[in-house]
Tab-separated table of N, CA and C in Angstrom:
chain	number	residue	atom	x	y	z
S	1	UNK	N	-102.633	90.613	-27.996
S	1	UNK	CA	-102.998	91.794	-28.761
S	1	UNK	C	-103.064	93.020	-27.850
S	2	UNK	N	-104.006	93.085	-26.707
S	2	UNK	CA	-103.851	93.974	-25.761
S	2	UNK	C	-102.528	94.830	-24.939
S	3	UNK	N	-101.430	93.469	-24.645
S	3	UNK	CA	-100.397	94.011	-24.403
S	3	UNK	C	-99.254	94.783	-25.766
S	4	UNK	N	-99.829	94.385	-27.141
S	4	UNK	CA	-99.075	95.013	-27.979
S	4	UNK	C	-99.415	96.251	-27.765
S	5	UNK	N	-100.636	96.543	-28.161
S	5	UNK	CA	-101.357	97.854	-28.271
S	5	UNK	C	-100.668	98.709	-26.637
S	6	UNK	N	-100.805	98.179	-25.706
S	6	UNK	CA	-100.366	98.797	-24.510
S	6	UNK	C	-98.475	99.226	-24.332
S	7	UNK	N	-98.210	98.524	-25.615
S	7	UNK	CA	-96.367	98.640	-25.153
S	7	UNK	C	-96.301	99.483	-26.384
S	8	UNK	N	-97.338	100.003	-28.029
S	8	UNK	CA	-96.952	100.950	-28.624
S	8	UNK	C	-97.776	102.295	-28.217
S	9	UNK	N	-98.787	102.067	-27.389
S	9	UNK	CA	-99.189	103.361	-26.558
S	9	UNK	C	-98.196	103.750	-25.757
S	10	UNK	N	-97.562	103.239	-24.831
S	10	UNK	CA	-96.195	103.235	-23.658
S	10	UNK	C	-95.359	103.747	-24.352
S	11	UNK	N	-95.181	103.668	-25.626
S	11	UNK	CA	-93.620	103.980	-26.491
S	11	UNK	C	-93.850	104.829	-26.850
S	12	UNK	N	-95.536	105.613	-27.993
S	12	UNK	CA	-95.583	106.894	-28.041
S	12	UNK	C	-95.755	108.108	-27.417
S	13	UNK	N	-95.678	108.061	-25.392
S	13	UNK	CA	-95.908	108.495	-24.744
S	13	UNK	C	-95.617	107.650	-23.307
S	14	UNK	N	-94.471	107.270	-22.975
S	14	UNK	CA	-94.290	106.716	-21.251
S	14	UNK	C	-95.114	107.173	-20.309
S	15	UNK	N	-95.969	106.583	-19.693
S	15	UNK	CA	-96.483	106.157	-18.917
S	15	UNK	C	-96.306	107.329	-17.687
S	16	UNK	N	-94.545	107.265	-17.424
S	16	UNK	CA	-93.772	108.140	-16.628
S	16	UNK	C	-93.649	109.251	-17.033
S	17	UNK	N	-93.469	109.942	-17.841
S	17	UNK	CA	-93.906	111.291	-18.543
S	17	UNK	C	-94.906	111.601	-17.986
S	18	UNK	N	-96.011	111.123	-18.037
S	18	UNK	CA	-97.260	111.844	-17.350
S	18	UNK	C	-97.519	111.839	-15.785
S	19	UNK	N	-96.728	110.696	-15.135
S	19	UNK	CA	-96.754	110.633	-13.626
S	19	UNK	C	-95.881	111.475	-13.284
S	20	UNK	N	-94.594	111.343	-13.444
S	20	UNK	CA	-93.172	111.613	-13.093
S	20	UNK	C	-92.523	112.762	-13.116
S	21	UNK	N	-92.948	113.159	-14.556
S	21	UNK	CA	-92.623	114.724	-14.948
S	21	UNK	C	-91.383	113.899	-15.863
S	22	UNK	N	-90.455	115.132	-17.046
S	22	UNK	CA	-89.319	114.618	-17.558
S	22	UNK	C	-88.108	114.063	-16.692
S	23	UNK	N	-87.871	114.227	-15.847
S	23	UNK	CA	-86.227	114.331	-15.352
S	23	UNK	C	-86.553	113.200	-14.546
S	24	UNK	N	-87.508	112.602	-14.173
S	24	UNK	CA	-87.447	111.013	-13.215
S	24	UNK	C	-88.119	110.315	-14.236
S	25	UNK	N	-88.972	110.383	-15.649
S	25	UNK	CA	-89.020	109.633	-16.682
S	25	UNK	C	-87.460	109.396	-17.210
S	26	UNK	N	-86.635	110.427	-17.601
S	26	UNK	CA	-85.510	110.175	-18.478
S	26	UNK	C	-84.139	109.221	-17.438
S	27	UNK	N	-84.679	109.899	-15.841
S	27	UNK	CA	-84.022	108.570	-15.323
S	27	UNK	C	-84.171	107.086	-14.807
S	28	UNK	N	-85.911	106.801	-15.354
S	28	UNK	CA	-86.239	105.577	-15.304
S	28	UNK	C	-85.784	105.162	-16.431
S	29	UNK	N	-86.161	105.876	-17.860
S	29	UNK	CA	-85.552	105.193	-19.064
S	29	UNK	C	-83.697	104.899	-19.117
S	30	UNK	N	-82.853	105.396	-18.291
S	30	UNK	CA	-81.558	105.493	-18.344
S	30	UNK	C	-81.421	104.281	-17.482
S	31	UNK	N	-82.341	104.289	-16.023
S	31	UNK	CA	-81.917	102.724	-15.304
S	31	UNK	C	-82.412	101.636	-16.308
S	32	UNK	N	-83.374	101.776	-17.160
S	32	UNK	CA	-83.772	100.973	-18.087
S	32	UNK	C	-82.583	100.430	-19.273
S	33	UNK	N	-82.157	101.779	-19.535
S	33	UNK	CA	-81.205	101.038	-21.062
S	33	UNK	C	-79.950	100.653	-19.924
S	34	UNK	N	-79.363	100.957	-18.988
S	34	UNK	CA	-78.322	100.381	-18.184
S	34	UNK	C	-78.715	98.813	-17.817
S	35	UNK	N	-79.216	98.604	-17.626
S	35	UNK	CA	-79.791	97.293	-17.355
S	35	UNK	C	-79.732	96.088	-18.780
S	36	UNK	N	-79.639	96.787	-19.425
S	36	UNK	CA	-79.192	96.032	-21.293
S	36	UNK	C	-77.732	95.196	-20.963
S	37	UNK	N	-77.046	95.701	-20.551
S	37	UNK	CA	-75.537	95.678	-20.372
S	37	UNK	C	-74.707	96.162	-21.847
S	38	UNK	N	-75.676	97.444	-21.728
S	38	UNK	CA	-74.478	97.858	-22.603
S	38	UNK	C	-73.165	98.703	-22.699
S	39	UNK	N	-72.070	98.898	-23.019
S	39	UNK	CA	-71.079	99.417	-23.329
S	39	UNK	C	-70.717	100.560	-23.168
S	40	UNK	N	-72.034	101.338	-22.806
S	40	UNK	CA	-71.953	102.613	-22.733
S	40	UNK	C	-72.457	103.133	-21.550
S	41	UNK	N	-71.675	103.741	-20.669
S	41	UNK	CA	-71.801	104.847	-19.636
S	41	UNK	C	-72.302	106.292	-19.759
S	42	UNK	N	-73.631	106.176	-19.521
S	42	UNK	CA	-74.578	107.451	-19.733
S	42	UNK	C	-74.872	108.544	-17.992
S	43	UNK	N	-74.183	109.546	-17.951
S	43	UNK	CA	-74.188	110.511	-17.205
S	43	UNK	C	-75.111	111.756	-17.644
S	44	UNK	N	-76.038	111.843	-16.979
S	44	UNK	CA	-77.173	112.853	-16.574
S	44	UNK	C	-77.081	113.619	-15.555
S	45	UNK	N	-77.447	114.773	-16.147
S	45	UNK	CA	-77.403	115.854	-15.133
S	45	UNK	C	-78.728	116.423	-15.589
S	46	UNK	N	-79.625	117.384	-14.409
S	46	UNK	CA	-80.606	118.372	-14.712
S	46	UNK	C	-80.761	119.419	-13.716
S	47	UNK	N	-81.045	120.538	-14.478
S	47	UNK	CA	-81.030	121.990	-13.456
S	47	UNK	C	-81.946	122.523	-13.752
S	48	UNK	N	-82.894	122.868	-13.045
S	48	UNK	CA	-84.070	124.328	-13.014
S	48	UNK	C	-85.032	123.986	-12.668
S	49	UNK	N	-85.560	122.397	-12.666
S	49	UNK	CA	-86.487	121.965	-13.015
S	49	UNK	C	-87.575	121.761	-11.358
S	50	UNK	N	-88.309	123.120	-10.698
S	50	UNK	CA	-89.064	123.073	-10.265
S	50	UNK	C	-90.253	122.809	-9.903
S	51	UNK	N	-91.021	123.050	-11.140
S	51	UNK	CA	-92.179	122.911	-11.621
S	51	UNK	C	-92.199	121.955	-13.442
S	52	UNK	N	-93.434	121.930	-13.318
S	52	UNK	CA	-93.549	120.863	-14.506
S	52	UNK	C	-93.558	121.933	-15.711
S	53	UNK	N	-93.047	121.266	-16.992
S	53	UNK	CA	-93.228	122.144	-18.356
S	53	UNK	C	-94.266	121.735	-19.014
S	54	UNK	N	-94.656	122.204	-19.914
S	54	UNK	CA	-95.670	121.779	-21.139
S	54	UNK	C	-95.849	120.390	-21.307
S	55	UNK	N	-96.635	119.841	-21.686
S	55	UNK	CA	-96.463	117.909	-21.871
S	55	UNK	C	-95.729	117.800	-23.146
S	56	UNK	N	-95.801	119.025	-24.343
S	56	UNK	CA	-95.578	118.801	-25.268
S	56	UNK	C	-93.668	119.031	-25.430
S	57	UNK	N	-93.420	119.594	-24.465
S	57	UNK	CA	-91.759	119.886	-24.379
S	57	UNK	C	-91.231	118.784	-23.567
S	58	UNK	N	-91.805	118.503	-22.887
S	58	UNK	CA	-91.503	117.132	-22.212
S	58	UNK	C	-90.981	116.202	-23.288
S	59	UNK	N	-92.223	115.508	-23.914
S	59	UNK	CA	-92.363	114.898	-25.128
S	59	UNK	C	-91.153	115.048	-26.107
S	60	UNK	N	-90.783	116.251	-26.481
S	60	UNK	CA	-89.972	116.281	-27.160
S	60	UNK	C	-88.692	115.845	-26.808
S	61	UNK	N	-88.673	116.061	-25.726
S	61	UNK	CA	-86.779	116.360	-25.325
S	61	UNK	C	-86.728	114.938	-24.648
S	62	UNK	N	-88.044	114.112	-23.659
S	62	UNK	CA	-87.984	112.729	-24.380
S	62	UNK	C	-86.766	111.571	-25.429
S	63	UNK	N	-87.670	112.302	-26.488
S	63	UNK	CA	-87.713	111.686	-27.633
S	63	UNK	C	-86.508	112.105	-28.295
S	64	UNK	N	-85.822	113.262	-28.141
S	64	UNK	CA	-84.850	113.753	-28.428
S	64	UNK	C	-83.561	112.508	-27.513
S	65	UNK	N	-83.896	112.864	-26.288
S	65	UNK	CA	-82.894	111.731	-25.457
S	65	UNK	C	-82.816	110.360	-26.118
S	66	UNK	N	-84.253	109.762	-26.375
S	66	UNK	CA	-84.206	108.636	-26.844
S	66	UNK	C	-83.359	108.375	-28.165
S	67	UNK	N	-83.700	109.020	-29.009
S	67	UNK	CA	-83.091	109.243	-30.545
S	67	UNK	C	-81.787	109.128	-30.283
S	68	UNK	N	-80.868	110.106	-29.723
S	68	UNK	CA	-79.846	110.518	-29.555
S	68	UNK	C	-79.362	109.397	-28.831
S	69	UNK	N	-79.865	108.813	-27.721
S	69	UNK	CA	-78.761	107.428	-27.038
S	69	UNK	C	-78.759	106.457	-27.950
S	70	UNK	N	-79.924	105.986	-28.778
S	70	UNK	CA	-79.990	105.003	-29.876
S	70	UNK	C	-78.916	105.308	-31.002
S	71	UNK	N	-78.636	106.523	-31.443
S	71	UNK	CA	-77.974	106.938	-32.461
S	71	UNK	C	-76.497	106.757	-31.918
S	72	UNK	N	-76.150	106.869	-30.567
S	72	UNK	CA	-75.156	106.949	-30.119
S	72	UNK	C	-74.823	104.814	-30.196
S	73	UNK	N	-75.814	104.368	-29.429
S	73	UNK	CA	-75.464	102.971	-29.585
S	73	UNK	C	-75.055	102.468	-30.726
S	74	UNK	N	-75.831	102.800	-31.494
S	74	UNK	CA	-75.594	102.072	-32.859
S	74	UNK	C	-74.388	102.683	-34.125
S	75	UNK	N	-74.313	103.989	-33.603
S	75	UNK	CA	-73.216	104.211	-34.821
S	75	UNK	C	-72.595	104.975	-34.459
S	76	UNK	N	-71.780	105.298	-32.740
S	76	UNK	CA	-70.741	106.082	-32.963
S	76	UNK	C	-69.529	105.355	-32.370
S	77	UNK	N	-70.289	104.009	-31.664
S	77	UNK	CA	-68.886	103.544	-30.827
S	77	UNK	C	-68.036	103.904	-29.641
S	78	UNK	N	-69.166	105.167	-29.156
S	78	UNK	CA	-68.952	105.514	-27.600
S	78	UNK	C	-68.393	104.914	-26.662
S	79	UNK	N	-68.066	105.247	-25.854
S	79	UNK	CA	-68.079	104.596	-24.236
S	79	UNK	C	-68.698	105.039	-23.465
S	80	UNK	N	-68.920	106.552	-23.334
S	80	UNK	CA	-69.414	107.410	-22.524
S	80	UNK	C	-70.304	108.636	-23.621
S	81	UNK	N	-71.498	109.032	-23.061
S	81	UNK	CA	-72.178	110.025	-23.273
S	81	UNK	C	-72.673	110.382	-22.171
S	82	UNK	N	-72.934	111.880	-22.083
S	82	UNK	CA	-73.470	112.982	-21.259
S	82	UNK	C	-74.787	113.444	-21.511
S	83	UNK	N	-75.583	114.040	-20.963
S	83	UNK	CA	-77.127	114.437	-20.871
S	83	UNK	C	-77.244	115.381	-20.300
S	84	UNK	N	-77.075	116.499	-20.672
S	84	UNK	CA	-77.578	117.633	-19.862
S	84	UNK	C	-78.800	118.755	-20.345
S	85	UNK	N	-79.415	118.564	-19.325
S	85	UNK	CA	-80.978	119.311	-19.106
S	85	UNK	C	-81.270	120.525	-18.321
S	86	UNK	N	-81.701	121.272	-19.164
S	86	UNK	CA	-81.432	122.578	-17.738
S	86	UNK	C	-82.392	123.717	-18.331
S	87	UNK	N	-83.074	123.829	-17.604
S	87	UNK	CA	-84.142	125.480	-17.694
S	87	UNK	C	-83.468	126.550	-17.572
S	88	UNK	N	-83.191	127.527	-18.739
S	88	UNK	CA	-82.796	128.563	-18.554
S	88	UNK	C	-83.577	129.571	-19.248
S	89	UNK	N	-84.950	129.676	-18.761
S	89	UNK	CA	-85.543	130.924	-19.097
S	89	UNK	C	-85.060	131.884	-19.953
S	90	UNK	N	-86.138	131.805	-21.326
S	90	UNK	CA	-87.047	131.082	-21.463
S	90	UNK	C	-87.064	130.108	-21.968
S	91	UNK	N	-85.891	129.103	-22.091
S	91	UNK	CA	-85.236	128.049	-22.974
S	91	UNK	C	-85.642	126.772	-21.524
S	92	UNK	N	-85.301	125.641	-22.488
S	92	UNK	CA	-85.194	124.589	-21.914
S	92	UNK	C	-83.819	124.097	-22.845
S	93	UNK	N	-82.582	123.694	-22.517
S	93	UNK	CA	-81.532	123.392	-23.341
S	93	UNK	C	-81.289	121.899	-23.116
S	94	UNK	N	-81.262	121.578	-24.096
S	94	UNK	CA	-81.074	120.119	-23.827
S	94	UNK	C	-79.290	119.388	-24.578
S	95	UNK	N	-78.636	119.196	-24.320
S	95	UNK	CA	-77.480	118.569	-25.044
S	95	UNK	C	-77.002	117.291	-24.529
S	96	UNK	N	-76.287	117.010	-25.624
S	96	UNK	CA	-76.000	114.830	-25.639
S	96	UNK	C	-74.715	115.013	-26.186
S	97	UNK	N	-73.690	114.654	-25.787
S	97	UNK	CA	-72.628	114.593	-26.078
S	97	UNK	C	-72.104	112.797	-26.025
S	98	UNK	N	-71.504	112.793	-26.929
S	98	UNK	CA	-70.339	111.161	-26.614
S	98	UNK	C	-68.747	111.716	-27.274
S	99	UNK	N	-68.180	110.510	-26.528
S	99	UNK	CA	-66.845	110.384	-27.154
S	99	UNK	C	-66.440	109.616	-28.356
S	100	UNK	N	-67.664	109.285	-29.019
S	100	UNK	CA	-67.529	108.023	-30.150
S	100	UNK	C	-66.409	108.875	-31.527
S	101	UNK	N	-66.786	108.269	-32.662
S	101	UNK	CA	-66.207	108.502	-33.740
S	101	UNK	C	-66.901	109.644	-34.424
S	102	UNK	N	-67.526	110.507	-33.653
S	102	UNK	CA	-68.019	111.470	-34.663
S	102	UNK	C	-69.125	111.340	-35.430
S	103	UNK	N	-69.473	112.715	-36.165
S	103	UNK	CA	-70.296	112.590	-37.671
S	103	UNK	C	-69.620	113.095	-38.488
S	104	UNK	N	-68.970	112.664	-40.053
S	104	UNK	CA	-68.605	113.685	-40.571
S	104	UNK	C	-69.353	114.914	-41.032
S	105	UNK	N	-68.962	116.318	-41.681
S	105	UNK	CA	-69.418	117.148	-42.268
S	105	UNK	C	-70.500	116.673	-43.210
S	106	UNK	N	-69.961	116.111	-44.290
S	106	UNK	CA	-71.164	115.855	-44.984
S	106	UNK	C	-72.371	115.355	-44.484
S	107	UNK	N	-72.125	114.562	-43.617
S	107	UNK	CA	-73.645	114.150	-42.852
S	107	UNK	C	-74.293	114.936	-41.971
S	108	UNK	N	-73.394	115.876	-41.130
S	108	UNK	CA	-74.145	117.012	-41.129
S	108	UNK	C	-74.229	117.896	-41.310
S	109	UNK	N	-74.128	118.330	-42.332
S	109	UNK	CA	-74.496	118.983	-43.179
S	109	UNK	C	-76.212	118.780	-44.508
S	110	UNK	N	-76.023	117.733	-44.523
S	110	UNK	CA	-77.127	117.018	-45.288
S	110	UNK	C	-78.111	116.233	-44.402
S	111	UNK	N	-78.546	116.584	-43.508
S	111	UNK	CA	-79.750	116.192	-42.369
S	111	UNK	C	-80.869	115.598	-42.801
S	112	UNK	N	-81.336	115.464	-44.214
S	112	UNK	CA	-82.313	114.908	-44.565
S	112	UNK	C	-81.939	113.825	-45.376
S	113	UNK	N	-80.457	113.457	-45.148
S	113	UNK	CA	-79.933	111.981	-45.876
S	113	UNK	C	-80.676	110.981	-45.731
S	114	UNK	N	-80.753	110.464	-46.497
S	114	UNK	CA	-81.419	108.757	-46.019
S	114	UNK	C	-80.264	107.523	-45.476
S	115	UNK	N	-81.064	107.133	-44.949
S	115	UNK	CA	-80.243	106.312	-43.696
S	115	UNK	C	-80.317	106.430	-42.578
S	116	UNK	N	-80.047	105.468	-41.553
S	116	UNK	CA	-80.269	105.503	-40.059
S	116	UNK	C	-79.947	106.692	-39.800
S	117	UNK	N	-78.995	107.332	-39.535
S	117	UNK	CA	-78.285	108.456	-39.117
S	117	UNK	C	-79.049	109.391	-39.748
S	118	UNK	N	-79.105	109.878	-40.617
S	118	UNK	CA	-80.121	110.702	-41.529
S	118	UNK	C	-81.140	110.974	-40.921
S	119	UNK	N	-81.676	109.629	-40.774
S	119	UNK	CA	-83.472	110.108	-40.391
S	119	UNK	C	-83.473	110.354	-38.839
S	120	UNK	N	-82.716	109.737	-38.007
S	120	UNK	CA	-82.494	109.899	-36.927
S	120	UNK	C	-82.740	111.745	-36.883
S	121	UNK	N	-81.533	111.859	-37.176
S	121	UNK	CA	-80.960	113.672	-36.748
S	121	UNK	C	-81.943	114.634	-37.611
S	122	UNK	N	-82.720	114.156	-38.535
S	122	UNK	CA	-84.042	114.919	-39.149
S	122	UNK	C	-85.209	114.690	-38.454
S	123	UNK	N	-85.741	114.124	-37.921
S	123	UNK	CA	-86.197	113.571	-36.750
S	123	UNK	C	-86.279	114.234	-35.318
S	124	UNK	N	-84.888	114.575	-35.021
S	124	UNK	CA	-84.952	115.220	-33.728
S	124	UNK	C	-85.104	116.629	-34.083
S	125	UNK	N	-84.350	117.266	-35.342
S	125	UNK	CA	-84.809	118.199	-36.058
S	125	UNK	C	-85.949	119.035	-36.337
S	126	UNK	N	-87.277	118.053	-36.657
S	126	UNK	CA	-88.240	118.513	-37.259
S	126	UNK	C	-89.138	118.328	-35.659
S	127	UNK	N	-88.658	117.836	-35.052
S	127	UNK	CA	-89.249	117.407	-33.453
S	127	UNK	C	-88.924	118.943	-32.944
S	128	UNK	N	-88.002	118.873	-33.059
S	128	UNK	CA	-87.740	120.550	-31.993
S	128	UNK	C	-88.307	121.678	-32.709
S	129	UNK	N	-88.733	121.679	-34.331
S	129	UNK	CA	-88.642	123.150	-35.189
S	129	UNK	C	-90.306	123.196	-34.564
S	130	UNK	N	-91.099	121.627	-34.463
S	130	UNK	CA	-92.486	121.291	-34.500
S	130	UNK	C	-93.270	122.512	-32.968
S	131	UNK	N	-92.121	122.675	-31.967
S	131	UNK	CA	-92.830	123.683	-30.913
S	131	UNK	C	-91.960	124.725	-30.866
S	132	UNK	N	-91.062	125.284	-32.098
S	132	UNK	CA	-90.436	126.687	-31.874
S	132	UNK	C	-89.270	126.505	-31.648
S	133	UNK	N	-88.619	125.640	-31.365
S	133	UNK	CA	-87.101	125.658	-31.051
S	133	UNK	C	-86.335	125.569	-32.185
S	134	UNK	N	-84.928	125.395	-31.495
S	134	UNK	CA	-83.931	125.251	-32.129
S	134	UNK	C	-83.219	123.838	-31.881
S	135	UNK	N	-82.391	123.538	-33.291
S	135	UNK	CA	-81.717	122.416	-33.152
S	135	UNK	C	-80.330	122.414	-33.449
S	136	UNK	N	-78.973	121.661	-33.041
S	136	UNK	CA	-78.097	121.461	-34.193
S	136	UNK	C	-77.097	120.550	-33.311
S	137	UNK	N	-76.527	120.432	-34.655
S	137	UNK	CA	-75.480	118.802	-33.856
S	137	UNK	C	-73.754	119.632	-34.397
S	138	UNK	N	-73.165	119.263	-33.710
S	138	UNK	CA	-71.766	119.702	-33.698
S	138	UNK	C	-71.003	118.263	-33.490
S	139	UNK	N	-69.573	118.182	-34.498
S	139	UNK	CA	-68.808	117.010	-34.136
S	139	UNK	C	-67.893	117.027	-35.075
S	140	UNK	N	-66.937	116.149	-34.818
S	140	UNK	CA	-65.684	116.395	-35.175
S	140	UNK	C	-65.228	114.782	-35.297
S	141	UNK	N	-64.827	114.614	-36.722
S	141	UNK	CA	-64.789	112.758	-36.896
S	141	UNK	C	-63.401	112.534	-35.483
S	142	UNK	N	-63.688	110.953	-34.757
S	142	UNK	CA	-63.075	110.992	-34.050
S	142	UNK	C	-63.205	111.993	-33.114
S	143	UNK	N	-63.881	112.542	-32.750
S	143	UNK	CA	-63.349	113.159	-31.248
S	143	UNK	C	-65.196	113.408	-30.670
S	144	UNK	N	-66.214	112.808	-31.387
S	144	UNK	CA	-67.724	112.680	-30.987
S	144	UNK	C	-68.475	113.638	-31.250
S	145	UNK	N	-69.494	113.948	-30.400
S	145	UNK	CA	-70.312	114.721	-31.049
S	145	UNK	C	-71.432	115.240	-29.907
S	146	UNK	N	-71.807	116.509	-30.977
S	146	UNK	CA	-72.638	116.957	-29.550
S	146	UNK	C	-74.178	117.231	-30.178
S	147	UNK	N	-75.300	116.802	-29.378
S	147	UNK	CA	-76.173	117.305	-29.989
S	147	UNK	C	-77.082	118.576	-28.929
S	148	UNK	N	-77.337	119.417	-29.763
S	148	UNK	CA	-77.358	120.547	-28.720
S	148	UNK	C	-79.150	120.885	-29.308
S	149	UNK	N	-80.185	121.276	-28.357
S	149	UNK	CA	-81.902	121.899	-28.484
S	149	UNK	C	-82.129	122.553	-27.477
S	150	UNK	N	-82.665	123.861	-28.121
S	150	UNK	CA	-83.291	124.833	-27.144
S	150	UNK	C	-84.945	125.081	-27.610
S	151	UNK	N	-85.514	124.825	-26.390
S	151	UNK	CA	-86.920	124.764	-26.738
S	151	UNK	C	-87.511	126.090	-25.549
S	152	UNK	N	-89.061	126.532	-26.128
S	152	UNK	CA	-89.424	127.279	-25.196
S	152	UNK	C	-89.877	126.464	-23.635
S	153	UNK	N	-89.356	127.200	-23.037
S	153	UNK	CA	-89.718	126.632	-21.364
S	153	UNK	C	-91.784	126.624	-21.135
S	154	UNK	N	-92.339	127.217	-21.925
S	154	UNK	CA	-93.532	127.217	-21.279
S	154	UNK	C	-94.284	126.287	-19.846
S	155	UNK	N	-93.833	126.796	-18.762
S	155	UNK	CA	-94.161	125.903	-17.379
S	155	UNK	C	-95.407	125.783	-17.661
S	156	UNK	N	-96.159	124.879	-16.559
S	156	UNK	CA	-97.542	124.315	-16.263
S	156	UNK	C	-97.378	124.537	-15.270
S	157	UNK	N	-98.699	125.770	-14.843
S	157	UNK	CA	-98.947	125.820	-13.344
S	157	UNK	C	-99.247	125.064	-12.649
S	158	UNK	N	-98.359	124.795	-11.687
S	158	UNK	CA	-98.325	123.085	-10.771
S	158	UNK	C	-99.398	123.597	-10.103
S	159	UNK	N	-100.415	124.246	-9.781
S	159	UNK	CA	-101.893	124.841	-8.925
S	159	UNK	C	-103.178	123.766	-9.756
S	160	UNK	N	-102.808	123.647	-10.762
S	160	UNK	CA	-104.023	122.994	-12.022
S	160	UNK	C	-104.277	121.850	-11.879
């Protein structure tokens, strides 16, 4: 019972998030899903990142990564996706790209569909609108897809 409770505390908040900061959490979780043996080749990149951000932008873009590699495993048929993270004052931009099969229009277009995909991309949606940002997914059936969030940078004075 203890270790349940301890692995859905861990899941609504890593552990590493709060030690680590985002960018050595999102690359423990990346040596983590590599270690699956799965199919897919995930390339990360991050720029700006001096000082620590908000816990709550952390959190998001997180969870945004997470969403987005899951969504990618399960329904686009990738080989490769990209991760790029980067502070650009006063933004934090976050984008996920793969080479899979796309989304069509109608699906995104209709973001509050029901279904995996649906709730997924409403989800990362209502995650980014929840501290001020912006969201949106771009893709083209067959040729993949991009998911693109700009959130406010609010740093945490690393002095505190």
């Amino acid at each position: 019972m203890g270790d349940s409770i301890d692995r859905v505390a861990s899941d609504l908040r890593p552990p590493a998030l709060d030690h680590l900061g985002l960018v050595p959490a999102v690359r423990s979780y990346l040596k983590d899903l590599s270690q699956r043996g799965l199919d897919l080749k995930v390339e990360f990149h991050a720029a700006g990142f001096r000082n620590r951000i908000h816990p709550a932008i952390e959190l998001v873009c997180y969870r945004i990564i997470q969403e987005g590699l899951t969504n990618i495993i399960r329904h686009a048929h990738a080989s490769e996706a990209k991760i790029l993270l980067t502070i650009s004052h006063p933004n934090v931009i976050l984008m996920i790209s793969d080479n899979g099969r796309g989304i069509g229009e109608s699906e995104i277009s209709d973001m509050s569909s029901i279904g995996a995909r649906g709730v997924g991309i409403s989800g990362m949606k209502e995650r980014v609108a929840s501290v001020g940002g912006n969201f949106e997914v771009r893709s083209k059936t067959s040729s993949g897809s991009v998911i693109r969030a700009e959130l406010p940078v609010m740093i945490v004075d690393s002095d505190a």
